[in-house]
Amino acid sequence: MNIYEDVERILSNTEYVILHGWQSLPDHHDSDLDIAINPQHLDILEESLFGFKSGKLVQMLQHESSCFYFVLAHKNGNGTEFLQVDAATDYRRNGLTYFSAETLNSERKKWKGFWVAAPQTELAYLLVKKTLKGETPEHQKRRLRYLIDEIGEKRSVEIATELFGSEFGPELITWISEDNWNAQESNLPKLKRSLMLRTVKKDPLNPLKYWFNEAKRIMGRWLSPTGLFVAVLGPDGAGKSTLIEKLEKDLSGAFRRTANFHLKPDLLGKKPGNAPVTDPHGKPSRSFLLSTLKIAYYVADYGLGYVLKLYPKLAKSTMVIFDRYYDDLMVDPLRYRYGGSPWIAGLGRYLVPRPDLFFVLDASEDELLKRKQEVEKGELTRQRSAYVDMAAKLSNAYILDSSRSPEKLTCDASDIITSYLHERYQKRRALYFANNERNKTFEWLTSVLSADPRKYRFALKDTASKDESADLKTYCEFNYLPVRDGRGYLLPQSRIAALNGLMLYNAQTQKAKALKALIGTSRTCGLGNLFMKSVRIVSSGDLSTKDAGDPILFEYLKKHTKLEDPEFAISLGTPGPNRKPVIQINSRTGLIAGYAKAGWNEATNSLVKNEADTIKNLSLASFNSFDIPRVLHSGVWRGRYVTILSSPEGNLLSAPRTLNAEYVNAVDELADFNLNRMPVLESPFWAGFTGRVKNIESEYYRSILEEKAIPAIERALGATQLPFHISHGDFAPWNAFVRDGRLFLYDWEYSREDTPAGWDLFHFIFQTNVLLEKKRADELYKVIFSDTHHSVTRWYWEKLDIDEDTVKALFLLYVFEKLSLEASGEMGNLQKLNQLSKIVFLLLNDRAGKF
């Protein structure tokens, strides 16, 4: 389907008008899609663009305080194309506002499903815009002549006179009609002056209103630059120059302009006569003193160059790309004739501004030597290893296989850049459209909890008008605790139920624990409202539920827990396609009666049902090392699968944050529950994994898995008979308590019966080290097989007759599957994806002989 047909559906929810250049729609559009939009509908447009299924919203450039330039990245068969939607709530330029959105939308008309400007509106808009810009392309000259012919000379003169006055209005129409553009261009200063004077005369406060909002916009652009800073590294012959050239061309649609540099900003200018380096190691290293001075010069050039040269470009939406960067000196000091201390060079590295993204290009030595022969094979081997190690230490570095064709390599880099821009926009979204993010969350929650979202909805207390409030009845009220990562909690009004509700917030970091303690203390002291906003569920109809068939999920939960007037606390879950609410059910006496989970689509219904089925299955056995919840009820309510689980009773303590014998015992008992052996390539697990890989949209991650992962596992594990058994699926300390000295394991929704041995152990180590210890890829890679973990888990592997090489191969398979799950999700986290892909490179390089 044509991308503009999708846009037609998005725009249909708003009051808008396309101002010019719409004649080629819906087949294509030759420039930005300029629209004037009702200010009250801007949030609706942004939310529709953000949820655009055919692409990713990667940029929002606010080039005037009322003008929002949205950029959508859309993949086609030839790479990435960009759709730019320039939405304005008025037309302003050069310090003045000329048209309101209401004026521009007046007398609009339909054209093939799109609302387009009336001829007289388009003429007025183009006359003002082209006069202020000072240039008129040939196709717009033709369009102006056409509009004058269609409207008629008399009406055209009236429009121009209203804008430019009687002295210049009639003349301007004559010049355009007679194709006398020399006269129009020579009189541009007078036309601009007349236009501006007449505008100010009509509204003397126009300039003041313009600059008040403009100052805020300019400050926002400088504090949150919309440009991108990229450095491309790699050995000679890796293809850096070719990649940079193609990126500048292919991604120009996402930025206002591009700029490239070699190695450093060169604030003082480049040395004259710089020739290409043909013998990078041909000259001896400088002395210790000169080398130290060179580091000082580099740090000054990078620091001042960033402030004076690069940052202004980034603030003006420029993609800045470096061919090599300071980090090259750490990998190849001889190229830069550096003979000083590595410690000094490393210190300088911490003082140099960091790019947003590093691309580290890697290819085999033979491939590199085909392209360039300046460096010997042995040195290339050392450099490749050093570059990969460096990339593993940098959280924002991506390793790209440059043995792929230039087109595929560019596609890989473009995928990463557009994903980065989309994720950055998502983080900044609250700065631009704060209400959208919150409203979207509550609209989603309403759709899960209510059978009729038109009757029940969430509302911030006191936000409704007095007239509207008179018609709304409050069903229940909460205090809203948002968390930085997008999660959130709704706590009941009563003190005991609110303190119980805080148990849903399973804080792991010290900062999170401090916040939780502060909220708990404030509720104990009756000061909860000081820190949280009040949110209520309101109804536009009768609150009576008799004969209503449980119009809201809370009524269904009341019925199946047999409680009178229970209170509810809600965890909103982690944002993403599998997000679902967890509802804590409290009795009026302060006891927790249970926890309910509710699915709302096919994926989440499946997860909730899977947890219920798994717990019912496990309850048939007796386990010595851990306990699990009981299923109090499971069933379908209005298309949503609902499970109510028992609450743990007794003395509850936080589960240990590090892997210990108790955790391993739990996994061992799961192995005893349903142990099977089979070759991995013949297992249902492998069929699911390979099928998922084929459907990954990103060519970068799909190629890693198809070209490296699958062949590696086929070589390493092939026909080996491996043990498979049931897994918890999200085995981590935040899904466990210690109850009366035994583990209590909950959240079984990702449990599977056919996972390879050790899956839960790998997951525990990986998750705790990534999320709690904030380990880098290189650190994580080492800690997985550290003596501590090996000694804790050794007996488990020995019992299953799995040697150390097979353990490493199984961990590699775990990383591959985790990468496939993240890459195939709608909202895969870029940092997680990068972490996983780098561990793949490290493992494969370390085990080259095996894999």
PDB file of C-alpha atoms in Angstrom, residues 52-56 73-76 79-80 404 411-412 415-416 418-419 691-703 705-706 819-828 833:
ATOM      1  CA  PHE A  52       2.161   4.770  12.568  1.00  0.00           C
ATOM      2  CA  LYS A  53       2.403   1.075  11.629  1.00  0.00           C
ATOM      3  CA  SER A  54       4.153   1.583   8.285  1.00  0.00           C
ATOM      4  CA  GLY A  55       7.141   3.386   9.748  1.00  0.00           C
ATOM      5  CA  LYS A  56       8.797   5.029  12.740  1.00  0.00           C
ATOM      6  CA  ALA A  73      11.083   6.685   8.423  1.00  0.00           C
ATOM      7  CA  HIS A  74       9.541   4.074   6.154  1.00  0.00           C
ATOM      8  CA  LYS A  75      11.314   0.997   4.774  1.00  0.00           C
ATOM      9  CA  ASN A  76      10.826   0.075   1.142  1.00  0.00           C
ATOM     10  CA  GLY A  79      16.183   1.075   1.723  1.00  0.00           C
ATOM     11  CA  THR A  80      14.697   3.846   3.858  1.00  0.00           C
ATOM     12  CA  ARG A 404      28.557  -7.343   3.321  1.00  0.00           C
ATOM     13  CA  CYS A 411      20.956  -0.631   5.326  1.00  0.00           C
ATOM     14  CA  ASP A 412      22.320  -2.062   8.609  1.00  0.00           C
ATOM     15  CA  ASP A 415      18.285   0.609  10.622  1.00  0.00           C
ATOM     16  CA  ILE A 416      20.270   1.386  13.758  1.00  0.00           C
ATOM     17  CA  THR A 418      16.404   5.272  12.603  1.00  0.00           C
ATOM     18  CA  SER A 419      15.797   3.035  15.635  1.00  0.00           C
ATOM     19  CA  GLY A 691      10.795 -19.339  12.484  1.00  0.00           C
ATOM     20  CA  ARG A 692      10.999 -16.169  14.567  1.00  0.00           C
ATOM     21  CA  VAL A 693      14.347 -15.195  13.021  1.00  0.00           C
ATOM     22  CA  LYS A 694      12.878 -15.282   9.503  1.00  0.00           C
ATOM     23  CA  ASN A 695      10.276 -12.672  10.479  1.00  0.00           C
ATOM     24  CA  ILE A 696      12.641 -10.123  12.036  1.00  0.00           C
ATOM     25  CA  GLU A 697      12.203  -6.834  10.184  1.00  0.00           C
ATOM     26  CA  SER A 698      15.666  -5.387  10.879  1.00  0.00           C
ATOM     27  CA  GLU A 699      18.125  -6.760   8.352  1.00  0.00           C
ATOM     28  CA  TYR A 700      21.020  -6.017  10.727  1.00  0.00           C
ATOM     29  CA  TYR A 701      19.806  -8.305  13.518  1.00  0.00           C
ATOM     30  CA  ARG A 702      18.324 -10.856  11.130  1.00  0.00           C
ATOM     31  CA  SER A 703      21.666 -11.204   9.335  1.00  0.00           C
ATOM     32  CA  LEU A 705      21.198 -14.518  13.542  1.00  0.00           C
ATOM     33  CA  GLU A 706      20.903 -16.118  10.096  1.00  0.00           C
ATOM     34  CA  LEU A 819      18.285 -11.345  20.655  1.00  0.00           C
ATOM     35  CA  SER A 820      15.618 -12.828  18.372  1.00  0.00           C
ATOM     36  CA  LEU A 821      12.876 -12.063  20.915  1.00  0.00           C
ATOM     37  CA  GLU A 822      14.004  -8.450  21.369  1.00  0.00           C
ATOM     38  CA  ALA A 823      14.492  -7.884  17.627  1.00  0.00           C
ATOM     39  CA  SER A 824      11.096  -9.296  16.702  1.00  0.00           C
ATOM     40  CA  GLY A 825       9.198  -7.218  19.272  1.00  0.00           C
ATOM     41  CA  GLU A 826       7.386  -4.024  18.319  1.00  0.00           C
ATOM     42  CA  MET A 827       9.364  -2.009  20.849  1.00  0.00           C
ATOM     43  CA  GLY A 828      12.711  -3.769  21.148  1.00  0.00           C
ATOM     44  CA  LEU A 833      19.707  -5.290  21.334  1.00  0.00           C
TER      45      LEU A 833
END
